[in-house]
PDB file of C-alpha atoms in Angstrom:
ATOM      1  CA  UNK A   1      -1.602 -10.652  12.954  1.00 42.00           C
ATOM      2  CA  UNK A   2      -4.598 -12.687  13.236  1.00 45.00           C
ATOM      3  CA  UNK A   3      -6.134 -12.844  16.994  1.00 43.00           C
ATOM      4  CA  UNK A   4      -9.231 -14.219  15.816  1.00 45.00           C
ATOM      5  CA  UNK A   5      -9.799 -17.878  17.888  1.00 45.00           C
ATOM      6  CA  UNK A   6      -9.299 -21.283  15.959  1.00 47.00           C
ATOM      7  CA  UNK A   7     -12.448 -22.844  14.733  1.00 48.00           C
ATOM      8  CA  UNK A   8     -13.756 -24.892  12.095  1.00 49.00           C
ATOM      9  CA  UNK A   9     -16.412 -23.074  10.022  1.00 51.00           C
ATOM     10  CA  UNK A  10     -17.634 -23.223   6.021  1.00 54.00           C
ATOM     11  CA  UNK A  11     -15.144 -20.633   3.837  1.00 50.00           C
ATOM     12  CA  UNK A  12     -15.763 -17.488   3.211  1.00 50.00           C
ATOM     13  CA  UNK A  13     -18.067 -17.798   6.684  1.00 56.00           C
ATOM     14  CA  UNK A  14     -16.845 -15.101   9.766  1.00 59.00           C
ATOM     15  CA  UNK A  15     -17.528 -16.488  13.333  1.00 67.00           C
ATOM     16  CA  UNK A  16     -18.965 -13.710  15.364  1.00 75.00           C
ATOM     17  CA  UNK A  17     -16.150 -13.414  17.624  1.00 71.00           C
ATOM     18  CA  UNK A  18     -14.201 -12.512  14.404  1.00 72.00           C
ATOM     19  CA  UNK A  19     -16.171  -9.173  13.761  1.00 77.00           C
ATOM     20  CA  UNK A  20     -16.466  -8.761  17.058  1.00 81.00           C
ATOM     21  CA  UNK A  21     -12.521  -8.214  17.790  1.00 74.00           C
ATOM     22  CA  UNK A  22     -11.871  -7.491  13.845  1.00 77.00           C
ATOM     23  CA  UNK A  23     -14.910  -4.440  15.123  1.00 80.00           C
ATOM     24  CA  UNK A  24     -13.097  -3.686  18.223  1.00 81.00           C
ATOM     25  CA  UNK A  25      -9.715  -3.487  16.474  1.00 79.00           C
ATOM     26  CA  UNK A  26     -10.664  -0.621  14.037  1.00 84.00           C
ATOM     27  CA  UNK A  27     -12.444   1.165  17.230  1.00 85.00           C
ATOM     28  CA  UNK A  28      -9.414   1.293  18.556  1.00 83.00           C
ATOM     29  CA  UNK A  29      -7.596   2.932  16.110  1.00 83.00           C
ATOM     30  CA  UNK A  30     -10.105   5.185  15.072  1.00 88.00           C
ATOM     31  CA  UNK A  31      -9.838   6.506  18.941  1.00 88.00           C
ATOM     32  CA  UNK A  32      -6.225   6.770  18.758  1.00 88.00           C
ATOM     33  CA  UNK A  33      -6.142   8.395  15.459  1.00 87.00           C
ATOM     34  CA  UNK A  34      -8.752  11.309  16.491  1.00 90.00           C
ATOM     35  CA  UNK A  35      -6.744  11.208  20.152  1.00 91.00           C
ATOM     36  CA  UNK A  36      -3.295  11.640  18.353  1.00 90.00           C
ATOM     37  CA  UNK A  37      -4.140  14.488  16.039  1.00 90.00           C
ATOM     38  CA  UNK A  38      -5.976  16.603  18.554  1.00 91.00           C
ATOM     39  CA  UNK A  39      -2.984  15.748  20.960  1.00 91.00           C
ATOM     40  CA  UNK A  40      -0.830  17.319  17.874  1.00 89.00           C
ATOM     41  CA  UNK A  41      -2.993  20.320  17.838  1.00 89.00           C
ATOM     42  CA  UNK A  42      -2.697  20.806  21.440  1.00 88.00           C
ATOM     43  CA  UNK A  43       1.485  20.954  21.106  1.00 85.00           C
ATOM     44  CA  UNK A  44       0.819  23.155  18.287  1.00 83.00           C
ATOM     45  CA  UNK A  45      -0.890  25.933  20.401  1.00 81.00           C
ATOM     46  CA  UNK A  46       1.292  25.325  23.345  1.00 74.00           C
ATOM     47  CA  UNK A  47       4.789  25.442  20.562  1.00 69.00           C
ATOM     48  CA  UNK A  48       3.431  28.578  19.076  1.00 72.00           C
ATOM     49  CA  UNK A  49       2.443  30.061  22.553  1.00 65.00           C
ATOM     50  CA  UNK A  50      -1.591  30.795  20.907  1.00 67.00           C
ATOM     51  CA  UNK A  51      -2.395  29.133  24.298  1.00 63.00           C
ATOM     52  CA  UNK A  52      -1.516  30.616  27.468  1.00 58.00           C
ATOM     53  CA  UNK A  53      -3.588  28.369  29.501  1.00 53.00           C
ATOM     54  CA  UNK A  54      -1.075  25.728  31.674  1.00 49.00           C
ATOM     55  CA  UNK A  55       1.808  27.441  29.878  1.00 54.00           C
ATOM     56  CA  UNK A  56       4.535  28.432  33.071  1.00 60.00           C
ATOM     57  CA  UNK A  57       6.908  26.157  31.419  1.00 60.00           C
ATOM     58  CA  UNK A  58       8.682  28.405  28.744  1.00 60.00           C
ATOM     59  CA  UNK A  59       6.541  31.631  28.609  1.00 62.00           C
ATOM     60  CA  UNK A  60       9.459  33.658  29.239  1.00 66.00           C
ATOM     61  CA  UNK A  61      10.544  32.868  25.808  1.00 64.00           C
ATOM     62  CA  UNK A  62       7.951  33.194  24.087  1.00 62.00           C
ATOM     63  CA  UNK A  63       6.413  36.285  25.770  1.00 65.00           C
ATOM     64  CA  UNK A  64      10.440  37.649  25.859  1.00 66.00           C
ATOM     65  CA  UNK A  65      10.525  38.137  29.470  1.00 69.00           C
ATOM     66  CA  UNK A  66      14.212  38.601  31.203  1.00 71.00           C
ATOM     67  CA  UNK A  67      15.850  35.238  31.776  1.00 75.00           C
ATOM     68  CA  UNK A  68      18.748  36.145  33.942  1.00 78.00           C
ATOM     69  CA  UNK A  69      20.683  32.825  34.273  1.00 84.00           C
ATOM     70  CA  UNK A  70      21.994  30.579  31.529  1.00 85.00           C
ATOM     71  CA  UNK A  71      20.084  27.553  32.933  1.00 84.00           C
ATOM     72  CA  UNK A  72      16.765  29.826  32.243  1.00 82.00           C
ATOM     73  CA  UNK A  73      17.916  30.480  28.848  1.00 84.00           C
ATOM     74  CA  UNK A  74      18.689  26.599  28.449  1.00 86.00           C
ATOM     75  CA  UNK A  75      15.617  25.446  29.686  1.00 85.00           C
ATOM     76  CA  UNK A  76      13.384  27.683  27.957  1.00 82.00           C
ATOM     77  CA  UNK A  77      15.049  26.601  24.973  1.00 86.00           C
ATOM     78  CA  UNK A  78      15.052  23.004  25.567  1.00 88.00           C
ATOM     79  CA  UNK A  79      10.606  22.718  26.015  1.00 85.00           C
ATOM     80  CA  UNK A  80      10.441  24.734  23.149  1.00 83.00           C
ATOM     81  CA  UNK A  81      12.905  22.425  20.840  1.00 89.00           C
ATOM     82  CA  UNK A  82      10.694  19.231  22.665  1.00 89.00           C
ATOM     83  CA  UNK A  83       7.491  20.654  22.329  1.00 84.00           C
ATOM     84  CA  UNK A  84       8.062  22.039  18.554  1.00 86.00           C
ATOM     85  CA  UNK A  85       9.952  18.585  17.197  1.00 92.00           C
ATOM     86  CA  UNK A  86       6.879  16.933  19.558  1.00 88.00           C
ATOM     87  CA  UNK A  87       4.761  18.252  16.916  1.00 88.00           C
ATOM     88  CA  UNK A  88       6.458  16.443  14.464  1.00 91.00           C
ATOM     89  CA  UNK A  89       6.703  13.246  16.489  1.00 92.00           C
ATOM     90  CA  UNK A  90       3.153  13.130  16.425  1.00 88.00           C
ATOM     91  CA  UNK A  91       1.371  14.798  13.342  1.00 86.00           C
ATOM     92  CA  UNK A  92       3.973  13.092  10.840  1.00 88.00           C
ATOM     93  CA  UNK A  93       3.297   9.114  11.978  1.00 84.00           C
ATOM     94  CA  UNK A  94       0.550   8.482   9.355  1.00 83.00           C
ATOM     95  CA  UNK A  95       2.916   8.821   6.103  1.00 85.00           C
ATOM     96  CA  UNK A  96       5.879   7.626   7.706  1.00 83.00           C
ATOM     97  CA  UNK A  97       3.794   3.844   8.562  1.00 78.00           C
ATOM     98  CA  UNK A  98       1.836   3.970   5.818  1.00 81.00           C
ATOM     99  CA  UNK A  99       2.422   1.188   3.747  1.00 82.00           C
ATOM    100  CA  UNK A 100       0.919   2.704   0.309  1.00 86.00           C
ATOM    101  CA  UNK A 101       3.374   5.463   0.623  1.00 87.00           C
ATOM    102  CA  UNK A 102       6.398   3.515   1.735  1.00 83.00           C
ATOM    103  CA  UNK A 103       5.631   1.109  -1.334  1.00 84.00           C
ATOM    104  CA  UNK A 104       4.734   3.821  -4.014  1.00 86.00           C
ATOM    105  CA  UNK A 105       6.091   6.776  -2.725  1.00 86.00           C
ATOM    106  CA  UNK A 106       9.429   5.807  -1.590  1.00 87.00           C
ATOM    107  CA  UNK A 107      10.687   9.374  -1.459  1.00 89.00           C
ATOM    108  CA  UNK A 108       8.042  10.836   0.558  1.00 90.00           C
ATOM    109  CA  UNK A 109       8.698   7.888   2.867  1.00 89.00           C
ATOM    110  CA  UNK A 110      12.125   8.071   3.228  1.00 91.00           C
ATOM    111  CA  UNK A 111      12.015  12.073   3.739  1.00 92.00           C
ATOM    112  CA  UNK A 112       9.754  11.599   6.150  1.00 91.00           C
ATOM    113  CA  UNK A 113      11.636   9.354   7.989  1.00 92.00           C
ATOM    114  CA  UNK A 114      15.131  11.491   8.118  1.00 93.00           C
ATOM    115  CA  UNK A 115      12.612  14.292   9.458  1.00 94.00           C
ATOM    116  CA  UNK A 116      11.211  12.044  12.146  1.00 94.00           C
ATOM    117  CA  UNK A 117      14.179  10.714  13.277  1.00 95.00           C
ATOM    118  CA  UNK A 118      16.280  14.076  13.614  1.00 96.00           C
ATOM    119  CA  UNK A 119      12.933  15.084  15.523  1.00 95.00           C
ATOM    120  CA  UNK A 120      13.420  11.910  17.899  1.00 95.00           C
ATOM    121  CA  UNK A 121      16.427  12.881  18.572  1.00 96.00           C
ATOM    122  CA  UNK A 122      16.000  16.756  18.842  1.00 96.00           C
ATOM    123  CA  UNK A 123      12.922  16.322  21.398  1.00 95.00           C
ATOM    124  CA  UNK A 124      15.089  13.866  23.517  1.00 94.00           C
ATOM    125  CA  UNK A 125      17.542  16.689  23.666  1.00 95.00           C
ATOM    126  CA  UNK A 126      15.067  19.580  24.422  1.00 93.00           C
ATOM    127  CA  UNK A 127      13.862  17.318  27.004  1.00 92.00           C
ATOM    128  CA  UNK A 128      16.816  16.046  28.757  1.00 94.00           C
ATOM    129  CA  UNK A 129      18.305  20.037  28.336  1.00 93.00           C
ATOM    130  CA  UNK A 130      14.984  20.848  30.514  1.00 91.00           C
ATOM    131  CA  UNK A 131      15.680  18.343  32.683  1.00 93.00           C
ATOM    132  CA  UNK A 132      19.184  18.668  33.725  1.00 93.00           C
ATOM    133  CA  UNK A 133      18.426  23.013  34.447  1.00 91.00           C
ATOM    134  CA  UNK A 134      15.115  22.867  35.666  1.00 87.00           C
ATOM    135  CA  UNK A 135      13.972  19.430  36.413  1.00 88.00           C
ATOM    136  CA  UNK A 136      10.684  17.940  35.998  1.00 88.00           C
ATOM    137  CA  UNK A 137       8.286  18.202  39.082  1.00 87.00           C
ATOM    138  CA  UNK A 138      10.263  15.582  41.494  1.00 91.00           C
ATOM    139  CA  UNK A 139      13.279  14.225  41.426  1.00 93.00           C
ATOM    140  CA  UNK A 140      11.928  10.395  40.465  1.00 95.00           C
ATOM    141  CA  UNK A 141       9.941  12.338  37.495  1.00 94.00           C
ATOM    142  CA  UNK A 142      13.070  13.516  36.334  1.00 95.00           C
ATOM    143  CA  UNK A 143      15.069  10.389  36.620  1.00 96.00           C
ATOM    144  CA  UNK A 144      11.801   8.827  34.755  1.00 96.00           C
ATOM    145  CA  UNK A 145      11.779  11.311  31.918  1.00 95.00           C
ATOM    146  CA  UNK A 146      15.432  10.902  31.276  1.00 95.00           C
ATOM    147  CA  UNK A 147      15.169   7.005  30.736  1.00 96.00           C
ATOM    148  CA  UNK A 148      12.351   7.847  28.460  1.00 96.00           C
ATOM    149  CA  UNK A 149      13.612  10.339  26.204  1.00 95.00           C
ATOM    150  CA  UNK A 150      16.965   8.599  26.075  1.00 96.00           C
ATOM    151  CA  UNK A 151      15.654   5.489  24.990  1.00 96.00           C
ATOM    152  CA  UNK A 152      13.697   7.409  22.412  1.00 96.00           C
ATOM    153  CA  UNK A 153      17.043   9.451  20.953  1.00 97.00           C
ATOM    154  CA  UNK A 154      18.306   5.126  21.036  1.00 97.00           C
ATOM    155  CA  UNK A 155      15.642   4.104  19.103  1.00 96.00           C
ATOM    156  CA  UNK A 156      15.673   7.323  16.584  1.00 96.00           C
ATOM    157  CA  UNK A 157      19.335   7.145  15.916  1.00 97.00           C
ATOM    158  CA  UNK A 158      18.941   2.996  15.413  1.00 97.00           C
ATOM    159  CA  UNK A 159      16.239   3.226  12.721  1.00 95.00           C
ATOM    160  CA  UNK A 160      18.795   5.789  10.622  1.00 96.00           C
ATOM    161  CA  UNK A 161      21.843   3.515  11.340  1.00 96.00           C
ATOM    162  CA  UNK A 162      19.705   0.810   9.740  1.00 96.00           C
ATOM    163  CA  UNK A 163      17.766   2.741   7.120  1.00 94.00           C
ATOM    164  CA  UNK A 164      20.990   3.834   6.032  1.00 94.00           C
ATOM    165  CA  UNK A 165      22.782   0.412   5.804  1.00 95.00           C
ATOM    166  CA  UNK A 166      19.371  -1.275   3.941  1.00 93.00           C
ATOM    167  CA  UNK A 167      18.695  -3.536   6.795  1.00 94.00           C
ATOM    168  CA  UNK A 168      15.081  -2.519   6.316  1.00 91.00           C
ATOM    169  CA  UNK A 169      13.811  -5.490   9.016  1.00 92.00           C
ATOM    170  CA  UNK A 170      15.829  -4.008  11.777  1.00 94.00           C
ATOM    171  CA  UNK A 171      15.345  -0.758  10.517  1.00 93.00           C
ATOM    172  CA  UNK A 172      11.344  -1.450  10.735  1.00 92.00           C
ATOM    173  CA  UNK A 173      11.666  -2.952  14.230  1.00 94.00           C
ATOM    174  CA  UNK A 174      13.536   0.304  15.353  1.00 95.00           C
ATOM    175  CA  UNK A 175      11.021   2.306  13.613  1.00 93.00           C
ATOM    176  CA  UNK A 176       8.097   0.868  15.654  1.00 93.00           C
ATOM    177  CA  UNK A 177      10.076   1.312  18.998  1.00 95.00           C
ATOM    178  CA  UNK A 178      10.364   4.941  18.044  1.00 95.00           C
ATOM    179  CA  UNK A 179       6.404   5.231  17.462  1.00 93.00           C
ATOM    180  CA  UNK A 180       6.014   3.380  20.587  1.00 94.00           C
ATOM    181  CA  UNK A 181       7.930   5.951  22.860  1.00 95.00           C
ATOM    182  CA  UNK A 182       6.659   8.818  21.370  1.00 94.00           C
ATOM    183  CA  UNK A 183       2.867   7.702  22.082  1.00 93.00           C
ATOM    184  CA  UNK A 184       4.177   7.698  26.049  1.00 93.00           C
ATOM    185  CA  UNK A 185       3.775  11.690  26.166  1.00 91.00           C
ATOM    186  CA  UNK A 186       0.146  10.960  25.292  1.00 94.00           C
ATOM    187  CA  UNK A 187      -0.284   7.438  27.046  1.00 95.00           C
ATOM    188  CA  UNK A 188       0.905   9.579  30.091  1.00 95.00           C
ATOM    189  CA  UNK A 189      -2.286  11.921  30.403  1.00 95.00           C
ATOM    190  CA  UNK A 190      -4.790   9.249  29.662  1.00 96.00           C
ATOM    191  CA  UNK A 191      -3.075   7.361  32.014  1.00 96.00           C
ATOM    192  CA  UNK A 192      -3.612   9.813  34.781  1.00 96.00           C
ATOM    193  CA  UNK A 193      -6.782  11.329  33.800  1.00 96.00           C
ATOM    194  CA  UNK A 194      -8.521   7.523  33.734  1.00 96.00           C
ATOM    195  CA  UNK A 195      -7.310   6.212  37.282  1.00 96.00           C
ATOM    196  CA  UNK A 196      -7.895   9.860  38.546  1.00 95.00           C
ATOM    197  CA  UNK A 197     -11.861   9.633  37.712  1.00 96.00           C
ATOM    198  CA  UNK A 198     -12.684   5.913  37.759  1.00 95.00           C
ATOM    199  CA  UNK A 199     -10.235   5.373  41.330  1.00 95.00           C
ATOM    200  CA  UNK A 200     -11.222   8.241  43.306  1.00 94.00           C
ATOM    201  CA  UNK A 201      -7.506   8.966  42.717  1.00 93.00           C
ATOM    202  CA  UNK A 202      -6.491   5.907  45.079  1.00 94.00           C
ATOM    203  CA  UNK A 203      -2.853   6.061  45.022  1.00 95.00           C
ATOM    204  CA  UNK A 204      -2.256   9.147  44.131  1.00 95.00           C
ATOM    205  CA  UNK A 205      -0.417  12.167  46.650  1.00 90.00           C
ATOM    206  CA  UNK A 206      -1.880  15.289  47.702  1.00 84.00           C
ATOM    207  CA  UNK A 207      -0.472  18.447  47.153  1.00 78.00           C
ATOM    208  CA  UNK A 208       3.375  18.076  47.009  1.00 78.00           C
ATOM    209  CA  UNK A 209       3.574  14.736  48.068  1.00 83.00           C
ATOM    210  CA  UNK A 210       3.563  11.929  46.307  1.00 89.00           C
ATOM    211  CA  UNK A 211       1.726   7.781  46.373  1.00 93.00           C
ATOM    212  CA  UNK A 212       2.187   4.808  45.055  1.00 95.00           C
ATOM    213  CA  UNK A 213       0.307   5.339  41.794  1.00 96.00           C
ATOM    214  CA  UNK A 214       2.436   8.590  41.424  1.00 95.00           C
ATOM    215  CA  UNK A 215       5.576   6.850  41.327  1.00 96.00           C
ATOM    216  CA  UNK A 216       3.913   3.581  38.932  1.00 97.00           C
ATOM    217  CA  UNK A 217       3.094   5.671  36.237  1.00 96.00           C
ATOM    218  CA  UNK A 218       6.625   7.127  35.860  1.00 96.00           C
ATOM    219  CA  UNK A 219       7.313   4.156  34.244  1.00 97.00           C
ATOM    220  CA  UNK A 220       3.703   2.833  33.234  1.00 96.00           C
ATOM    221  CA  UNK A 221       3.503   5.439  30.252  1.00 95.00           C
ATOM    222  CA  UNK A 222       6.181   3.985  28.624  1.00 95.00           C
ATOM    223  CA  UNK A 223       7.649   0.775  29.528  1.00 96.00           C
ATOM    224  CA  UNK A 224       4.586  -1.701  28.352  1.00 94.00           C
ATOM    225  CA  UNK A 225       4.562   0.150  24.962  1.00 93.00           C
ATOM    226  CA  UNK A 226       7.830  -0.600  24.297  1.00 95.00           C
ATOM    227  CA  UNK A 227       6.626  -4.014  25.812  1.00 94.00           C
ATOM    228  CA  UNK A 228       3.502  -4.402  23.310  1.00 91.00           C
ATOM    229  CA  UNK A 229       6.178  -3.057  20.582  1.00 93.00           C
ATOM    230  CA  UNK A 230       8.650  -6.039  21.141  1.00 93.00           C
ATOM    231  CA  UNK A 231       5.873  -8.476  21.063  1.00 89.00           C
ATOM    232  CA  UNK A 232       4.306  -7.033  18.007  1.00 88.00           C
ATOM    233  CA  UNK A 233       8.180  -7.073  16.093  1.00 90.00           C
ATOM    234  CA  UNK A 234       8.642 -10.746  17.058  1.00 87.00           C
ATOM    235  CA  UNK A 235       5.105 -11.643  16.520  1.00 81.00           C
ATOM    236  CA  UNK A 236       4.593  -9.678  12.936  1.00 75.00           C
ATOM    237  CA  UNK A 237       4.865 -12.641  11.059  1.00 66.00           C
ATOM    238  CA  UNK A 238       2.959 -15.500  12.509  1.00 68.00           C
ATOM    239  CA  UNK A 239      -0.470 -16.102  12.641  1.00 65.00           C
ATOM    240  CA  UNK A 240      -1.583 -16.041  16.372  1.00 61.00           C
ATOM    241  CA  UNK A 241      -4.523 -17.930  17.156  1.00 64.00           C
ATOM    242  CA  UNK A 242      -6.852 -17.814  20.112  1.00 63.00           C
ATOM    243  CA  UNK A 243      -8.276 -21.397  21.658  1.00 69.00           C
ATOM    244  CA  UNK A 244     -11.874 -20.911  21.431  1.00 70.00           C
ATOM    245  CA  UNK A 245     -12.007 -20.774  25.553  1.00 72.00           C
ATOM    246  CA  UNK A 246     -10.545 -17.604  25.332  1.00 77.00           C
ATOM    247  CA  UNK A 247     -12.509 -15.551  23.011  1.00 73.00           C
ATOM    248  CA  UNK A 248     -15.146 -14.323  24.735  1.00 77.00           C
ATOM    249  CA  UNK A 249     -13.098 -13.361  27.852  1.00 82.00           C
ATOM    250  CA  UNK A 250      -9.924 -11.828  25.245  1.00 79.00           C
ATOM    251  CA  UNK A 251     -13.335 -10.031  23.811  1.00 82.00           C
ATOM    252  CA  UNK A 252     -15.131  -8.588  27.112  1.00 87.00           C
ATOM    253  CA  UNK A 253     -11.208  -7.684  27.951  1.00 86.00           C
ATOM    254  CA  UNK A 254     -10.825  -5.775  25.249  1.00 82.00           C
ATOM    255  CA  UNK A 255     -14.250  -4.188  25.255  1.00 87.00           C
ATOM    256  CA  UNK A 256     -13.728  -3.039  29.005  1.00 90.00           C
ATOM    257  CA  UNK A 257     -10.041  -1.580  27.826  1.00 89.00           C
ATOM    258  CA  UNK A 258     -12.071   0.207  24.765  1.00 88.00           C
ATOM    259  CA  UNK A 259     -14.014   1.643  27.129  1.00 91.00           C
ATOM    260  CA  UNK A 260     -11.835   3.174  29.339  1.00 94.00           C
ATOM    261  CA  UNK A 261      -9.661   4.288  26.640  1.00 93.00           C
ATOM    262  CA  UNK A 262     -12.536   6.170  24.684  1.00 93.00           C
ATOM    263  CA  UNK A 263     -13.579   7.579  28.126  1.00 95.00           C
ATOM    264  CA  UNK A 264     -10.465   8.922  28.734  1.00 96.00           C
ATOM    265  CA  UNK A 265      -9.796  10.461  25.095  1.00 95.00           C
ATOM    266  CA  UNK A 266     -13.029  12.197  25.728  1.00 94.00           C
ATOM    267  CA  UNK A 267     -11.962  13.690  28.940  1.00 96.00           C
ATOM    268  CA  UNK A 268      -8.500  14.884  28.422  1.00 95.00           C
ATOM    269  CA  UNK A 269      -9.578  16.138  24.998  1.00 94.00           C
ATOM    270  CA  UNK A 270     -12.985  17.737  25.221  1.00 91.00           C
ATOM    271  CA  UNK A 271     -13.211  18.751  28.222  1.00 93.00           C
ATOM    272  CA  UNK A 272     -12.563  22.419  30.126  1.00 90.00           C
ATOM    273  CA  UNK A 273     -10.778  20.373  32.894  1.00 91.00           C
ATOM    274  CA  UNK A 274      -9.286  18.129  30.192  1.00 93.00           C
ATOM    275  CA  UNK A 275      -5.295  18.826  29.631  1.00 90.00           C
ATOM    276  CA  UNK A 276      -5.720  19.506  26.066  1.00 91.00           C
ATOM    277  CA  UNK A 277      -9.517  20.426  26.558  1.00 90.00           C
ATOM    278  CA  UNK A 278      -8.558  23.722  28.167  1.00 86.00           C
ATOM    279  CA  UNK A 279      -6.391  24.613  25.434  1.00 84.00           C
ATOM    280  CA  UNK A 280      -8.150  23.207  22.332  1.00 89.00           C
ATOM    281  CA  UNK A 281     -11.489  24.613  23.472  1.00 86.00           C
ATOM    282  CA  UNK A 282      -9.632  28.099  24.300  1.00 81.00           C
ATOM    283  CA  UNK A 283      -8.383  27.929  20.535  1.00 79.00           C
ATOM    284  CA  UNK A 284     -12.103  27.096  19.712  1.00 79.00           C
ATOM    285  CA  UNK A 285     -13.307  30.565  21.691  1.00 73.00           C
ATOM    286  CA  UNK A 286     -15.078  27.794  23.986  1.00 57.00           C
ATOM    287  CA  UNK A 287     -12.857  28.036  26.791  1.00 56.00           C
TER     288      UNK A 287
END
């Protein structure tokens, strides 16, 4: 797609606001490609159990502690199955969209994909299995997380059903609904950590209790992805255009967005306070 704003100029000529968002656009993914694979390493050490930093979730397992009830044993099991097929989720995305490989390398691509789609639906079942014995930290968190994972094993099991009946369109549409959820895990703690520092926390509950923000971003993690997805399936064809009026303001939006996106990479992720921070920099011996 082409969000660059209608305008006359001389061929082979770039209007400024071209570079600028064409500049803006590769930012972007540069941040989210550095963000995703040190949010991969991060499940890695918390999968393997090298961190033990933030880690009350399953430790019993790992560190074989007594787990005296089947709904220990269950839940234990179910965050390690989501955090291990996480780890697939999120290292594997650059050969399964890649469109060299999926036009050269068919194999490899479609491999790949019957990996990452038995991992979409394995996490969504770790998940929901931690869920339904343990439950997430509230009650709406776990009624959130449910939605979320099983729209995730949805979209999984769709792009096989289509994959496997050569309706490669559909299949591709399902595909990028897939990615789409799985980047919610990560949205989620950029999410947080960004309002958190730039809002004083406005919104948010103390202690046990929870506010207004606490409750939005149960459902702000994943629900516009899955809304910039649709628009992005329906929209991956056409030429979109931007009046002229609207450049500047689509570019200053986008700048300010870039901003608070690369702030929060850095904070979550290189940080001692940061989520993955503590763990990455423990794995570093900096922590």
């Amino acid at each position: 797609m082409d969000l660059s704003p209608a305008r006359a100029r001389p061929p082979g000529a770039e209007a400024p606001e071209q570079r600028l968002l064409r500049g803006l656009g590769r930012t972007f993914q540069l941040l989210a490609l550095v963000g995703l694979v040190a949010f991969g390493l991060y499940i890695v050490l918390r999968a393997t159990g090298a961190s033990q930093r933030n880690f009350g979730q399953w430790h019993a397992l790992v560190d074989g502690l007594a787990m005296p009830t089947a709904a220990d044993w269950i839940a234990n099991l179910g965050i390690g199955l989501h955090f291990a097929m996480g780890t697939v989720l999120v290292l594997a995305w650059p050969i399964l969209l890649s469109s060299r490989i999926r036009s050269r390398h068919r194999g490899v691509h479609r491999w790949t994909g019957r990996v990452y789609v038995t991992a979409g639906v394995l996490a969504g079942v770790g998940g929901m299995s931690f869920i339904l014995t343990h439950g997430a930290y509230t009650p709406a968190a776990s009624i959130a997380f449910g939605l979320w994972g099983a729209v995730m094993m949805l979209c999984a099991v769709m792009a096989f059903v289509y994959a496997r009946a050569k309706r490669f369109d559909r299949h591709r549409a399902w595909a990028i609904r897939l990615f789409a959820m799985v980047l919610g895990s990560w949205v989620f703690d950029l999410e947080i950590r960004a309002w958190k520092d730039l809002t004083g926390g406005l919104g948010m509950g103390a202690g046990d209790t929870s506010g207004p923000f606490d409750y939005a971003i149960l459902y702000l993690f994943f629900v516009p992805n899955l809304l910039v997805a649709e628009s992005f399936i329906r929209n991956l064809h056409r030429r979109i255009t931007l009046p002229r009026r609207w450049a500047w303001p689509a570019i200053a939006g986008f700048a300010l967005a870039g901003g608070v996106f690369a702030y929060a990479v850095v904070m979550v992720t290189a940080t001692s306070t940061g989520k993955y921070g503590k763990h990455l920099l423990q794995a570093l011996g900096g922590g």
